[in-house]
Coordinates of C-alpha atoms and ligand atoms in Angstrom, one line a residue:
M1 CA -4.4 2.8 33.7
E2 CA -0.8 2.1 32.7
C3 CA -0.1 1.9 29.0
K4 CA -1.5 -1.3 27.4
K5 CA -0.2 -2.8 24.2
I6 CA -2.7 -4.7 22.1
A7 CA -2.3 -6.9 19.1
L8 CA -5.1 -7.4 16.5
F9 CA -5.6 -10.7 14.6
A10 CA -7.6 -10.8 11.3
S11 CA -7.8 -13.0 8.3
G12 CA -9.7 -10.8 5.8
S13 CA -10.7 -7.3 5.0
G14 CA -10.1 -5.8 8.4
S15 CA -12.7 -3.0 8.6
N16 CA -12.9 -3.7 12.4
V17 CA -9.1 -3.6 12.6
Q18 CA -9.0 -0.2 10.9
N19 CA -11.8 1.1 13.1
I20 CA -9.9 0.0 16.2
I21 CA -6.6 1.5 15.0
E22 CA -8.4 4.8 14.3
Y23 CA -10.2 4.8 17.7
F24 CA -7.0 4.3 19.7
F25 CA -4.8 6.4 17.4
D26 CA -4.1 9.3 19.8
N27 CA -4.7 7.3 23.0
E28 CA -1.7 7.3 25.3
Q29 CA -3.0 4.4 27.4
V30 CA -3.9 1.9 24.7
I31 CA -1.5 1.3 21.9
V32 CA -2.3 -0.9 18.9
D33 CA 1.1 -2.6 18.7
S34 CA 0.7 -4.8 15.7
V35 CA -1.6 -6.6 13.3
W36 CA -1.3 -10.4 12.7
S37 CA -2.7 -12.5 10.0
N38 CA -2.6 -16.1 8.7
N39 CA -3.3 -14.8 5.2
P40 CA -0.5 -13.0 3.4
S41 CA -2.9 -11.5 0.9
A42 CA -5.4 -10.2 3.5
Y43 CA -6.5 -6.6 2.8
V44 CA -6.1 -6.0 6.6
L45 CA -2.3 -5.9 6.1
E46 CA -2.7 -3.0 3.7
R47 CA -5.0 -1.2 6.1
A48 CA -2.5 -1.6 9.0
S49 CA 0.4 -0.4 6.9
K50 CA -1.4 2.8 5.9
F51 CA -1.5 3.6 9.7
Q52 CA 2.2 2.6 10.1
V53 CA 1.1 -0.3 12.3
K54 CA 3.6 -3.3 12.2
T55 CA 2.2 -6.4 10.5
F56 CA 3.1 -10.1 10.9
V57 CA 2.0 -13.1 8.8
F58 CA 2.3 -16.6 10.1
G59 CA 1.7 -20.1 8.6
R60 CA -0.4 -22.9 10.1
D61 CA 2.6 -24.9 11.4
E62 CA 4.2 -21.8 13.0
F63 CA 0.9 -20.8 14.6
N64 CA -0.3 -24.2 15.8
N65 CA 3.0 -26.1 16.5
S66 CA 5.5 -23.5 17.7
N67 CA 5.9 -20.9 20.3
L68 CA 7.2 -18.3 17.8
V69 CA 4.0 -16.2 17.8
V70 CA 3.8 -16.2 21.6
E71 CA 7.4 -15.3 22.0
K72 CA 7.2 -12.5 19.4
L73 CA 4.2 -11.0 21.1
K74 CA 5.8 -11.2 24.5
E75 CA 9.0 -9.6 23.1
R76 CA 6.9 -6.7 21.9
G77 CA 5.3 -6.3 25.2
V78 CA 1.8 -7.2 24.0
D79 CA -0.5 -8.3 26.8
F80 CA -3.9 -8.3 25.2
I81 CA -5.1 -9.9 21.9
V82 CA -8.2 -8.8 19.9
L83 CA -9.6 -11.2 17.3
A84 CA -11.4 -9.2 14.6
G85 CA -12.4 -11.6 11.8
F86 CA -9.7 -14.2 12.5
L87 CA -10.7 -17.6 11.2
W88 CA -8.4 -20.1 12.8
L89 CA -8.9 -21.7 16.2
I90 CA -6.6 -20.3 18.9
P91 CA -4.0 -22.7 20.2
S92 CA -3.7 -23.3 23.9
N93 CA -0.3 -21.7 24.2
L94 CA -1.8 -18.4 23.1
I95 CA -4.8 -18.7 25.4
Q96 CA -2.5 -19.6 28.4
N97 CA -0.3 -16.5 27.8
F98 CA -2.8 -13.7 26.8
K99 CA -6.2 -12.3 27.6
I100 CA -8.0 -12.7 24.2
V101 CA -11.4 -11.2 23.1
N102 CA -13.3 -12.1 19.9
I103 CA -16.2 -10.5 18.1
H104 CA -18.8 -12.8 16.6
P105 CA -21.4 -11.4 14.1
A106 CA -24.4 -13.0 15.8
L107 CA -26.2 -13.4 19.1
L108 CA -24.3 -16.3 20.7
P109 CA -24.9 -19.0 21.6
N110 CA -27.1 -18.9 18.5
Y111 CA -25.3 -19.1 15.1
G112 CA -21.9 -19.9 16.6
G113 CA -19.5 -22.8 16.2
K114 CA -17.9 -24.5 13.3
G115 CA -18.5 -23.0 9.9
M116 CA -20.5 -20.0 11.4
Y117 CA -18.4 -17.1 10.1
G118 CA -19.0 -14.1 7.8
M119 CA -21.8 -14.4 5.3
N120 CA -22.6 -18.0 6.4
V121 CA -24.0 -16.5 9.6
H122 CA -26.2 -13.8 8.0
K123 CA -27.5 -16.4 5.4
A124 CA -28.6 -18.7 8.2
V125 CA -30.3 -15.9 10.1
V126 CA -32.2 -14.9 7.0
E127 CA -33.1 -18.5 6.0
N128 CA -34.4 -19.1 9.5
K129 CA -36.5 -15.9 9.3
E130 CA -35.1 -14.5 12.5
T131 CA -36.5 -11.1 13.5
E132 CA -33.3 -9.9 15.1
S133 CA -29.6 -10.5 15.0
G134 CA -26.6 -8.7 16.5
I135 CA -23.0 -9.0 17.8
S136 CA -21.3 -10.8 20.6
I137 CA -18.0 -9.9 22.1
H138 CA -16.5 -12.6 24.3
F139 CA -13.4 -13.9 26.0
V140 CA -11.7 -16.7 24.0
N141 CA -11.1 -20.1 25.5
E142 CA -10.3 -23.5 24.0
K143 CA -13.9 -23.8 22.9
Y144 CA -13.7 -20.5 20.9
D145 CA -17.2 -19.2 20.5
E146 CA -18.1 -20.5 24.0
G147 CA -16.0 -18.1 26.0
E148 CA -17.5 -15.8 28.7
L149 CA -19.8 -13.2 27.0
I150 CA -18.7 -9.6 27.6
F151 CA -21.2 -7.6 25.5
Q152 CA -24.0 -8.1 23.0
A153 CA -26.0 -5.6 20.9
K154 CA -29.0 -6.3 18.7
C155 CA -30.4 -5.1 15.4
P156 CA -33.8 -5.9 13.8
V157 CA -33.9 -8.2 10.8
L158 CA -36.8 -7.3 8.4
A159 CA -38.5 -10.0 6.3
T160 CA -37.3 -8.1 3.3
D161 CA -33.6 -8.0 4.5
S162 CA -31.0 -9.9 2.4
P163 CA -27.9 -11.4 4.0
D164 CA -26.0 -8.4 2.8
D165 CA -28.5 -6.1 4.5
V166 CA -28.0 -8.0 7.7
A167 CA -24.2 -7.9 7.2
N168 CA -24.3 -4.1 6.9
K169 CA -26.3 -3.7 10.0
I170 CA -23.9 -6.0 11.9
H171 CA -20.9 -4.1 10.7
E172 CA -22.4 -0.9 11.9
L173 CA -22.9 -2.4 15.4
E174 CA -19.4 -3.7 15.4
H175 CA -17.8 -0.4 14.4
K176 CA -19.9 1.4 17.0
H177 CA -19.2 -0.9 20.0
F178 CA -16.1 -3.0 19.6
P179 CA -13.4 -0.3 20.4
E180 CA -15.4 0.9 23.4
V181 CA -15.8 -2.6 24.8
I182 CA -12.1 -3.2 24.3
E183 CA -11.3 0.0 26.2
K184 CA -13.6 -0.9 29.0
V185 CA -12.2 -4.5 29.4
L186 CA -8.7 -3.0 29.5
K187 CA -9.7 -0.5 32.2
D188 CA -11.5 -3.2 34.2
R189 CA -8.4 -5.3 34.1
N190 CA -6.3 -2.8 36.1
Ligands
GRF201 C1 -16.9 -9.3 11.3 O1 -18.2 -9.4 10.9 C2 -16.7 -10.1 12.6 O2 -17.8 -10.1 13.4 C3 -16.3 -11.4 12.2 O3 -15.5 -11.3 11.1 C4 -15.9 -10.1 10.4 C5 -14.7 -9.3 10.1 O4 -15.0 -8.2 9.3 N1 -15.5 -12.1 13.3 P1 -13.9 -7.2 8.9 O5 -12.7 -8.0 8.3 O6 -13.4 -6.5 10.2 O7 -14.5 -6.2 8.0

């Protein structure tokens, strides 16, 4: 596989971003080129800087109504985008120019769509007394959480589990599987 440059997009803490950077750190075929955020105070930016990964912050107008992000990504030779806790909808110019994958902290199509992110998902799962939850990794299209599913993994939800307990189990699944799934998608694209 020739060398692939990937960009990571996140809006918050970035534990998945750090996990992906660490996973590919000494990988000659997959390079984490940069980390992008809509949130100038997102902790993910600090995490990236600790690994000397270039970071970019953009505003809503720049992201939704200009080609600046697309042009910058192309200029840097990025050809694959990973959303890891990125909260904005992806504009069509980005979808048309890059293969994009996203991770969702539930078993899509359940618990997806508007407002279903972060703890909202785990609260709904507990409130509905679900006996299992999990992660979904999917390609991103204009409908966001409805893109083609690539991978899912499940975890049990006990009657005694709080939303935080579920969140912890989900984060464990994400950190275990997301980098490997990214690597496989990149290999399959060759
Ligand atoms: C993860 O649970 C992911 O599934 C969702 O956003 C969360 C990001 O967590 N899309 P972190 O910022 O990577 O810790």
